[in-house]
Structures are given as structure tokens and as C-alpha cells.
Amino acid sequence: MSVETLIFEKGAPGRRAANMPAFDIPMESLDELLPADMRRKEEAPLPEVSEIEVVRHYTHLSQRNFGVDSGFYPLGSCTMKYNPKINEDMAGLPGFAHIHPLQPDETVQGAIQVVYELERYLAEISGMIRVTLQPSAGAHGELTGLMLIKAYHQSRDEGERNLVLIPDNAHGTNPASATLADYKVVEVKTNPETGGVDLEHLHKLLQQHGKSVAAIMLTNPNTLGLFDSNILEVARQIHEVGGQLYYDGANANAVMGITRPGDMGFDVVHFNLHKTCSTPHGGGGPGAGPIGVKGHLVPFLPGPLPMKNEDGSYSWEDAGPQSIGKVRANLGNFGVLVRAYTYIRYNGPDGLRHVSESAILNANYVKHSLSEDYEIAYPLICQHEFVATARKQKQEAGVTATDVAKRLLDFGMYAPTTYFPLIVPEALMIEPTETETRETLDSFIAVMKQIAEETRTEPEVVKTAPHTTVIGRLDQALAARKPNLRWMPGQEITHS
Ligand SMILES: *Cc1c(COP(=O)(O)O)cnc(C)c1O
């Protein structure tokens, strides 16, 4: 495939896209402001381009980007739902967009009101008492939550608890956060029939390690898209040995307005507002991972927390002596919080329930429609996502989950999450979300069926996909391990 022309290779000497204002620093004061040895001796090798070249170049690049605004994005676990544009309008209001984190409270009353009210909404949705909006993402919330749990155990002279139980289907951030919080991870098996926590295995672990267990981290529905109906029993057993229950809220899109982690027995919950509450994410950010806690953990929360005074004004309540300390600026990742606030306000309680119900309906519709062509990992009623597999395709023709995922790109659709959860070989984890139309779901189903058919009749087409994208198959391991992030003029860019 041809090598793209880079912006550095465009243009000609002397060509300009802008008229710079005249230099207005008196030459005689230059040495004082910027000593000669700190100044550039030669001109930087920047492209010299006209405005139209710049505009066309970046417009062209933007059209090659794939996002939820350009097509279907069934990336399981990530909840790539449509991001309504009203969220952007609200986050862009000058009173929100142009404030400084350290401005005096009386000049940012509206911003504090937003975080105050958002905290109340999230507490209500999750069944928790208080919520800190500081953490920047789910993983950051996990670390913060585990630090709270640790502080709680230490306050009760049980600081020797050093184990965190995590199911074998958990998201990778769970064991990573536990390790970062200086805990040892013990894996809990999945029951092959129900897809939920293997209660016998859990019981055995608790008998063996009960006094050392600090917490269990669970998501419900779990990463298989299945709701664990034994959750109350799991909670009872963990609490009985003095452990805490941490809820990974990445799958909250299936439970809003239907059930609450607080009612399932969880002590700490994180939200992934960028997933559940429709704020743009991908490529590493931005995000927000607020955590909610039950009453016994409130004294350990990061501070300050927003408060409403008797005269109706808003201010900050300082953290108490047992607080784990700040994990981010008071207003958190504020733009994301405004978007989530907007989303919750215009949906309202009934709307949020409808979101979850539609997400569940859509996932079951797609699952059912694909079940003849693809083996479903757990052929049960699913929640907002499900795990199909390419096991049949691999057996029949050596076509893998990667091949199916790559072939989807040829049809202008993003791929499902592949090879996750780890306990399912050739996993294709599909999350259609509630924001897609019946027509879009049907065209995805038709494409998936066509790929299954191609696997039977012309598997090479699938194995060598994608065929229509600008870049073919990348060496993903090399790209991750040795990323070349600093292209220099004259350097060749090569790809297959
Ligand atoms: C996305 C996700 C996380 C991590 O959240 P980030 O916001 O990406 O840090 C944790 N658990 C599950 C199940 C997830 O899908």
C-alpha cells in the first residue's frame, strides 16, 4: 500500500498559512528576556504550507478516524454508546469551560452545584451514601476504592488483611489496581454452568484465607454479560469473614433504575461515567471514575466534598482526619462530569431505566440472531452484552476471532472486543448499546452471517482482511512495545 504523504512532506519553501504579527519586543531587551545561548540558531524544520494544504490534510486524516459518530462500535465492555451533542453544548458553556480549578468558591457557584447534585444522583443510582467525583477513570476509582478499604481495615486494627479476591473473568484493571494498592490477588473460579462466581470455590477460599481477605472485586453483570443471581449469598459470605465488596461499575449500563449495587451488598462502587453516561472516550481518555461508598467508609473519602449551605450557596467540606487524601483536583475531570450530569438530567429516572432495558434487549436480539452461526460462550439470557466466539470458525477453517474482527472493518463497522474475557477461547465480546437502531443491528447481524459464510466458502478473504482500510494488519505487539512516536523529517513510514 502506498505511503501516505505527511504534512512534513507537503509545501514549499516560503509558503505560508498565516501572517504573523510584527515582532514587538525591542531588540535591545531580547538578551535580557531570553539569553542568546538559549535561542535557536537555525530555523526549525517545520513544513511550509498554505492554509488549504493544512485544512485538507487534517480533514482527510479526520475522515480516516473511526468513532461512534461514523459507525457501529460494538466494543464489548467499553460501552461505546452515542454521545449526544447536547452534552458538548453544556460542557462548552463559558461558565464551565473557562474556569480555573483554584478560583474562589463564590465565583464558581454553578460548577460546585453541578458536582453537588451529580453526587446526589450517583448516590441514588448506586444505593450509596456519598460519592467522590475526583477519580479520573474506572481504574483510578478502583485504586481509590481499595485505598479506602485498606484505611478502613487499618482503623479497625485489621491492617494485616492482604488479599483481594477477583474472579477469573475480571477486567485486567482489577488485579492491576489491587497490586498497585499493595494487595495480593487470589483468583476465584467461574461456575461453568451459570457463568457466575463458583460458590464452592469461594467457600473453600474463605475457609482457607478468611481472616486475610480485605475485599472481593466484582462486576455484576460480569464480563460475560451475565447477572450473578447469587450475589446476596456472595455478599453474605464475604461480610461474614470481615471482607468488603467492591463493585466494578463498568457494566452499570445494564442495571440503572432496575437494581443497585448498594442493594446487592456492595460497600464501594465505581462508575465509568465515560461509558454509562455517554461522554466521549477511547484512545485513553478523558474519563471520570467517581466512587460511591456506604456510611462506614465515608470518613476515609478523599476531600473536600461539595456541600450546600443553609443560605442555598455551595462550598467545600474539608476531609476529616481519617481521609486517604486528595486523588485529584476538587472539581475532578470537570468537563466529563458536566456531560454526565446533562445525560442524567435529560433522561431522568425513567429514562435511565429505559436505557438499561433497551441495552439488554438489543444485546439479546443480536445474540439470538447470531447463535446459529457463532458459538455463544454462555447460551443464557444476557444483560447488555454477550460473548460470542469464533471457535466453530477456527475448527472449520482456521479462522480466528482476530480474523472475524478484521473482516468487520471492511464493512465500515468497528470490531467487538476480542480474546476477553480470558477464560473464553476465541472470544468476540459484543455490546451493541441502546443507542443503535434496529436497522443498524440488522446490518451488523447480516455482516456477521456473511463472514461466517465466507469462512465456509472462501476463508482466505477473512484471514487476509481488512482489504478496504488504509492500513492493513499491523504488528500490534511491536506497535505497543516499540511505539515510534517521534517521526522525523525524511524518515520512511512503512506499513503493510
Ligand atoms: C473499562 C473497564 C474498566 C476500567 O475502566 P477505565 O475507565 O477504562 O479505567 C474496569 N472494568 C471493566 C469491566 C471495564 O469494562
XYZ file of C-alpha atoms and ligand atoms in Angstrom:
511
model
C 0.000 0.000 0.000
C 1.215 3.477 -0.792
C 2.947 5.593 1.763
C 0.836 8.497 2.999
C 2.103 11.965 2.309
C 2.845 13.508 5.668
C 2.348 17.150 6.430
C 6.137 17.482 6.651
C 6.442 16.381 3.047
C 3.960 18.925 1.767
C 4.524 22.522 0.871
C 7.417 24.548 -0.487
C 9.954 26.959 0.985
C 8.403 30.316 1.759
C 4.794 29.161 1.541
C 2.678 30.424 4.447
C -0.730 29.789 6.002
C -0.615 32.689 8.423
C 0.594 36.244 8.699
C 2.476 36.595 11.926
C 2.191 39.951 13.702
C 5.287 42.128 13.607
C 7.920 41.339 16.242
C 7.148 43.779 19.039
C 9.932 43.046 21.511
C 12.652 45.690 21.403
C 15.817 44.021 20.177
C 17.885 45.611 22.944
C 15.861 43.837 25.680
C 15.961 40.453 23.947
C 19.167 39.270 25.592
C 17.717 40.011 28.974
C 14.452 38.187 28.293
C 15.962 35.198 26.524
C 19.755 34.781 26.683
C 21.411 34.177 23.338
C 22.607 30.666 24.246
C 19.008 29.586 24.829
C 17.831 30.746 21.432
C 17.514 28.612 18.335
C 20.430 29.072 15.930
C 18.688 27.598 12.916
C 15.104 27.601 11.844
C 13.071 24.574 12.970
C 12.445 22.105 10.122
C 8.728 22.849 10.042
C 6.568 22.337 6.985
C 5.940 25.470 4.988
C 2.395 25.060 3.810
C -0.587 27.065 2.670
C -3.839 27.142 4.583
C -5.672 24.948 2.109
C -2.965 22.286 2.382
C -3.302 22.260 6.148
C -7.094 22.132 6.078
C -7.196 19.333 3.502
C -4.538 17.350 5.301
C -6.281 17.337 8.662
C -9.766 16.980 7.223
C -8.527 13.949 5.323
C -7.000 12.459 8.465
C -10.175 13.080 10.472
C -12.186 11.201 7.866
C -9.988 8.179 8.394
C -10.659 8.153 12.076
C -13.342 5.759 13.206
C -15.646 6.794 16.015
C -19.150 6.275 17.252
C -20.173 9.278 15.126
C -19.050 7.454 11.985
C -20.262 3.899 12.512
C -21.371 0.972 14.652
C -18.981 0.327 17.532
C -19.852 -2.909 19.377
C -16.684 -2.966 21.510
C -17.792 -5.076 24.482
C -17.174 -3.771 27.994
C -16.367 -0.288 26.672
C -19.977 0.872 26.168
C -19.328 2.902 23.046
C -22.774 4.445 23.006
C -23.645 7.544 21.053
C -22.574 10.773 22.775
C -25.456 13.236 22.449
C -24.322 16.651 21.245
C -26.235 18.489 23.962
C -23.590 17.137 26.372
C -20.968 19.033 24.385
C -23.060 22.215 24.356
C -23.337 22.137 28.140
C -19.669 21.316 28.750
C -18.724 24.139 26.386
C -20.695 26.855 28.219
C -18.115 29.561 29.039
C -19.022 29.441 32.746
C -17.996 25.781 32.784
C -15.289 25.652 30.144
C -13.274 28.714 31.166
C -12.997 28.329 34.928
C -9.836 27.623 36.889
C -9.661 24.830 39.483
C -8.425 27.260 42.137
C -10.933 30.074 41.570
C -12.679 31.419 44.711
C -15.856 29.461 45.539
C -18.136 32.482 45.191
C -17.145 32.831 41.525
C -17.868 29.179 40.619
C -21.134 28.510 42.443
C -22.722 26.865 39.394
C -19.822 24.447 38.983
C -19.959 23.382 42.630
C -23.728 22.984 42.313
C -23.196 20.609 39.373
C -20.827 18.371 41.329
C -23.027 18.580 44.434
C -26.107 17.464 42.504
C -24.226 14.895 40.440
C -23.006 13.341 43.675
C -26.604 13.076 44.901
C -27.763 11.474 41.621
C -24.935 8.933 41.578
C -25.569 8.035 45.222
C -29.234 7.438 44.392
C -28.473 5.398 41.250
C -25.958 3.174 43.062
C -27.527 2.926 46.521
C -24.554 4.551 48.235
C -24.300 7.305 50.855
C -21.589 9.575 49.489
C -19.631 9.776 46.252
C -16.309 11.403 45.415
C -16.076 12.721 41.882
C -12.311 13.067 41.922
C -11.007 9.858 40.251
C -10.215 10.271 36.554
C -11.229 6.837 35.272
C -12.514 3.461 36.347
C -9.028 2.201 37.124
C -8.304 5.300 39.201
C -11.588 4.691 41.061
C -10.530 1.104 41.718
C -7.257 2.214 43.257
C -9.017 4.899 45.318
C -11.657 2.407 46.492
C -9.052 -0.124 47.550
C -7.153 2.579 49.430
C -10.386 3.369 51.303
C -10.885 -0.294 52.121
C -7.312 -0.518 53.367
C -7.739 2.583 55.550
C -10.973 1.121 56.934
C -9.341 -2.202 57.896
C -6.380 -0.369 59.422
C -8.729 1.766 61.525
C -10.105 -1.460 62.997
C -6.653 -2.924 63.653
C -7.159 -5.374 60.810
C -4.464 -3.944 58.589
C -2.954 -7.411 58.189
C -5.675 -8.324 55.676
C -3.627 -8.548 52.483
C -5.709 -10.475 49.934
C -8.182 -9.308 47.304
C -10.367 -11.930 45.639
C -11.005 -11.394 41.920
C -12.916 -13.676 39.515
C -11.065 -15.254 36.610
C -13.224 -13.295 34.137
C -12.394 -9.866 35.585
C -11.162 -6.879 33.624
C -7.371 -6.521 33.768
C -7.559 -3.269 35.696
C -8.970 -5.112 38.764
C -5.852 -7.192 39.525
C -3.630 -4.295 38.411
C -5.304 -1.887 40.868
C -5.168 -4.457 43.672
C -1.460 -4.965 43.061
C -0.860 -1.212 42.976
C -2.708 -0.914 46.311
C -0.224 -3.465 47.656
C -2.611 -6.409 47.846
C -2.096 -9.982 46.721
C -4.656 -11.208 44.214
C -6.421 -14.557 44.651
C -8.418 -15.790 41.671
C -11.989 -17.017 42.118
C -13.272 -19.510 39.562
C -16.343 -19.047 37.382
C -19.096 -21.641 37.573
C -19.172 -23.175 34.058
C -22.964 -23.637 34.162
C -24.117 -20.236 35.403
C -21.173 -18.050 34.386
C -21.292 -16.532 37.892
C -18.976 -16.877 40.887
C -18.272 -20.544 41.702
C -19.738 -20.577 45.215
C -17.980 -23.783 46.214
C -14.623 -22.380 45.226
C -15.372 -19.112 47.018
C -16.368 -21.014 50.156
C -13.137 -23.002 50.053
C -11.039 -19.851 49.622
C -12.789 -18.145 52.522
C -12.289 -21.138 54.798
C -8.632 -21.122 53.921
C -7.932 -17.367 53.901
C -10.981 -15.747 55.600
C -9.043 -13.593 58.072
C -6.685 -12.342 55.368
C -9.360 -11.270 52.882
C -9.611 -7.492 52.554
C -12.134 -7.438 49.718
C -13.646 -9.063 46.679
C -13.878 -7.092 43.410
C -16.848 -7.987 41.248
C -18.804 -6.584 38.377
C -22.445 -7.577 38.076
C -23.443 -8.231 35.353
C -19.975 -9.653 34.875
C -17.737 -9.505 31.819
C -19.579 -12.478 30.327
C -22.655 -10.248 30.247
C -24.367 -12.400 32.879
C -26.076 -11.256 36.042
C -24.917 -13.283 39.037
C -28.117 -14.013 40.932
C -26.113 -15.471 43.844
C -24.786 -12.019 44.641
C -26.547 -11.730 48.018
C -25.010 -15.051 49.090
C -21.567 -13.922 47.899
C -22.001 -10.692 49.893
C -23.084 -12.602 52.990
C -20.036 -14.876 52.852
C -17.558 -12.033 52.311
C -19.028 -9.891 55.079
C -19.077 -12.879 57.412
C -15.283 -13.105 57.268
C -14.929 -9.317 57.633
C -14.180 -8.531 53.972
C -15.560 -5.694 51.839
C -17.331 -5.847 48.488
C -16.022 -3.659 45.676
C -18.309 -3.133 42.662
C -16.680 -2.509 39.295
C -19.380 -0.309 37.758
C -18.246 -0.581 34.143
C -21.338 -2.655 33.415
C -23.812 -0.286 35.066
C -25.420 0.239 31.672
C -27.442 -2.914 32.364
C -28.756 -2.075 35.826
C -29.663 1.620 36.008
C -33.060 2.070 37.587
C -33.501 -1.712 37.804
C -31.217 -2.666 40.676
C -28.425 -1.038 42.667
C -25.032 -2.313 43.790
C -25.814 -0.903 47.236
C -28.827 -3.208 47.457
C -26.732 -6.177 46.307
C -24.483 -5.755 49.357
C -21.586 -3.796 47.875
C -19.644 -1.357 50.065
C -17.766 0.578 47.367
C -18.777 1.267 43.762
C -17.032 2.971 40.913
C -18.780 4.482 37.913
C -17.291 4.802 34.477
C -19.155 7.980 33.558
C -17.474 7.984 30.152
C -19.138 4.626 29.464
C -22.501 4.632 31.217
C -23.237 8.344 30.942
C -22.304 8.850 27.291
C -19.206 11.005 27.358
C -16.674 10.550 24.561
C -13.851 8.155 25.316
C -11.357 5.931 23.602
C -7.683 6.323 22.918
C -7.023 6.689 26.611
C -9.325 9.443 27.733
C -10.735 11.633 29.026
C -12.779 9.886 31.679
C -14.266 10.079 35.133
C -14.466 7.243 37.663
C -16.347 8.544 40.725
C -16.619 6.158 43.643
C -19.554 5.800 45.992
C -19.366 4.292 49.460
C -21.592 3.094 52.261
C -21.661 5.044 55.528
C -18.863 3.181 57.310
C -16.375 4.223 54.595
C -17.365 7.909 54.377
C -14.710 9.108 56.901
C -11.963 7.785 54.610
C -13.106 9.512 51.387
C -10.807 11.947 49.606
C -11.789 15.520 50.310
C -13.077 18.061 50.069
C -16.670 17.088 49.248
C -19.185 19.590 47.856
C -21.794 20.897 50.300
C -24.883 23.072 50.229
C -25.173 25.726 52.914
C -28.359 26.833 54.661
C -28.474 30.033 52.627
C -28.517 27.974 49.411
C -24.888 28.669 48.467
C -22.339 25.944 47.775
C -18.917 25.352 49.266
C -16.468 22.586 50.110
C -16.457 20.474 53.226
C -12.921 19.618 54.329
C -11.969 15.977 54.621
C -11.770 14.531 58.125
C -8.608 13.252 59.858
C -9.104 9.691 58.554
C -9.284 10.715 54.859
C -6.902 8.978 52.463
C -6.204 12.439 50.980
C -6.878 14.032 47.645
C -6.637 11.972 44.453
C -7.300 14.850 42.032
C -8.466 18.474 41.893
C -11.707 19.302 43.756
C -13.783 19.542 40.611
C -12.462 16.266 39.164
C -12.351 15.876 35.404
C -14.955 18.576 35.263
C -15.914 18.582 31.559
C -16.750 14.890 31.753
C -18.803 15.474 34.892
C -20.871 18.200 33.187
C -21.599 15.831 30.301
C -22.662 13.043 32.665
C -24.795 15.465 34.682
C -26.522 16.580 31.491
C -27.125 12.979 30.455
C -28.688 12.058 33.790
C -30.843 15.197 33.868
C -32.415 14.788 30.452
C -33.008 11.062 30.845
C -34.446 11.294 34.321
C -35.082 8.186 36.455
C -37.479 6.550 33.969
C -35.219 7.369 31.054
C -32.212 5.740 32.702
C -34.197 2.576 33.349
C -35.289 2.633 29.716
C -31.630 2.959 28.664
C -30.726 -0.224 30.532
C -33.771 -2.142 29.331
C -33.073 -1.207 25.710
C -29.388 -2.104 26.040
C -30.383 -5.537 27.356
C -32.988 -6.050 24.637
C -30.554 -5.091 21.882
C -27.855 -7.439 23.188
C -30.248 -10.366 23.431
C -31.580 -9.659 19.951
C -28.093 -9.729 18.428
C -27.064 -12.754 20.484
C -30.106 -14.725 19.413
C -29.670 -13.742 15.777
C -26.025 -14.877 15.703
C -26.422 -18.081 17.666
C -26.732 -20.349 14.617
C -23.535 -19.093 13.027
C -21.358 -18.498 16.073
C -20.946 -20.488 19.242
C -22.150 -18.410 22.200
C -19.936 -18.849 25.273
C -22.846 -18.996 27.724
C -26.132 -19.511 25.887
C -28.249 -17.850 28.576
C -30.270 -14.650 28.722
C -27.605 -11.945 28.731
C -27.577 -8.410 30.042
C -26.223 -5.505 27.971
C -23.503 -7.564 26.260
C -22.591 -11.145 25.459
C -19.618 -13.241 24.445
C -19.802 -14.988 21.083
C -16.816 -16.999 19.908
C -15.040 -17.926 16.688
C -14.457 -21.459 17.962
C -16.564 -23.019 15.211
C -14.803 -20.913 12.559
C -11.400 -21.875 13.930
C -12.231 -25.569 13.836
C -13.777 -25.389 10.373
C -11.245 -23.245 8.570
C -8.630 -21.886 10.943
C -10.403 -18.523 11.030
C -9.782 -16.807 14.371
C -11.543 -14.138 16.416
C -8.935 -11.657 15.117
C -9.776 -12.578 11.515
C -13.505 -12.039 12.083
C -12.780 -8.734 13.826
C -10.527 -7.540 10.973
C -13.061 -8.555 8.331
C -15.753 -6.458 10.042
C -13.647 -3.361 9.380
C -14.133 -3.881 5.644
C -17.840 -3.240 6.167
C -17.349 0.059 7.990
C -18.031 -1.403 11.411
C -15.785 -1.460 14.411
C -14.821 -4.841 15.871
C -16.071 -6.448 19.064
C -13.620 -6.860 21.930
C -11.535 -9.945 21.176
C -9.871 -12.547 23.409
C -11.538 -11.119 26.518
C -12.661 -12.380 28.981
C -9.592 -14.581 29.078
C -11.489 -17.702 30.128
C -13.308 -17.864 26.766
C -11.153 -19.075 23.835
C -11.638 -17.073 20.593
C -13.910 -14.616 22.411
C -15.829 -11.946 20.496
C -17.421 -9.764 23.128
C -20.288 -7.797 21.666
C -22.016 -4.789 23.216
C -24.465 -3.150 20.819
C -25.666 -0.478 23.341
C -29.139 1.049 23.462
C -28.408 3.872 21.056
C -28.413 1.814 17.849
C -31.413 1.404 15.594
C -32.956 -1.905 14.596
C -31.621 -1.321 11.066
C -28.046 -0.957 12.294
C -28.312 -4.091 14.419
C -29.739 -5.975 11.447
C -26.935 -4.879 9.152
C -24.353 -5.953 11.740
C -26.058 -9.329 12.027
C -26.097 -9.666 8.233
C -22.378 -8.860 8.012
C -21.519 -11.337 10.779
C -23.514 -14.008 8.950
C -21.739 -13.169 5.709
C -18.360 -13.575 7.444
C -19.486 -16.961 8.763
C -20.458 -17.897 5.209
C -17.130 -16.688 3.819
C -15.384 -18.828 6.412
C -17.109 -21.845 4.908
C -16.585 -20.943 1.258
C -13.560 -18.630 0.922
C -11.745 -18.418 4.270
C -8.714 -16.648 2.725
C -10.819 -13.497 2.329
C -11.378 -13.459 6.081
C -7.850 -14.453 7.026
C -6.278 -11.648 4.997
C -8.749 -8.921 5.977
C -9.046 -5.986 6.170
C -8.958 -5.188 2.454
C -10.526 -1.721 2.293
C -8.842 0.148 5.121
C -5.874 2.472 4.625
C -3.680 0.308 6.799
C -3.847 -3.482 6.815
C -2.732 -5.707 9.661
C -0.303 -4.058 11.995
C 2.229 -5.797 14.152
C 0.299 -4.904 17.296
C 2.880 -6.266 19.715
C 5.663 -4.270 18.089
C 3.483 -1.150 17.965
C 2.780 -1.470 21.688
C 6.292 -2.374 22.775
C 8.290 -0.096 20.484
C 5.969 2.748 19.527
C 7.579 5.212 17.158
C 6.046 8.414 18.416
C 8.616 10.859 17.080
C 8.616 10.921 13.337
C 11.466 12.938 11.917
C 11.582 14.639 8.529
C 12.968 12.266 5.937
C 12.057 9.137 7.878
C 10.152 6.492 5.909
C 6.793 5.399 7.236
C 6.204 1.824 6.249
C 3.280 -0.414 6.793
C 1.784 -3.413 5.019
C -13.455 -0.195 31.223
C -13.455 -1.158 32.349
C -12.678 -0.919 33.499
C -11.657 0.203 33.598
O -12.195 1.452 33.447
P -11.374 2.674 32.805
O -12.317 3.797 32.927
O -11.044 2.287 31.405
O -10.149 2.855 33.647
C -12.800 -1.808 34.542
N -13.619 -2.883 34.462
C -14.357 -3.146 33.374
C -15.258 -4.362 33.356
C -14.300 -2.294 32.271
O -15.021 -2.551 31.182
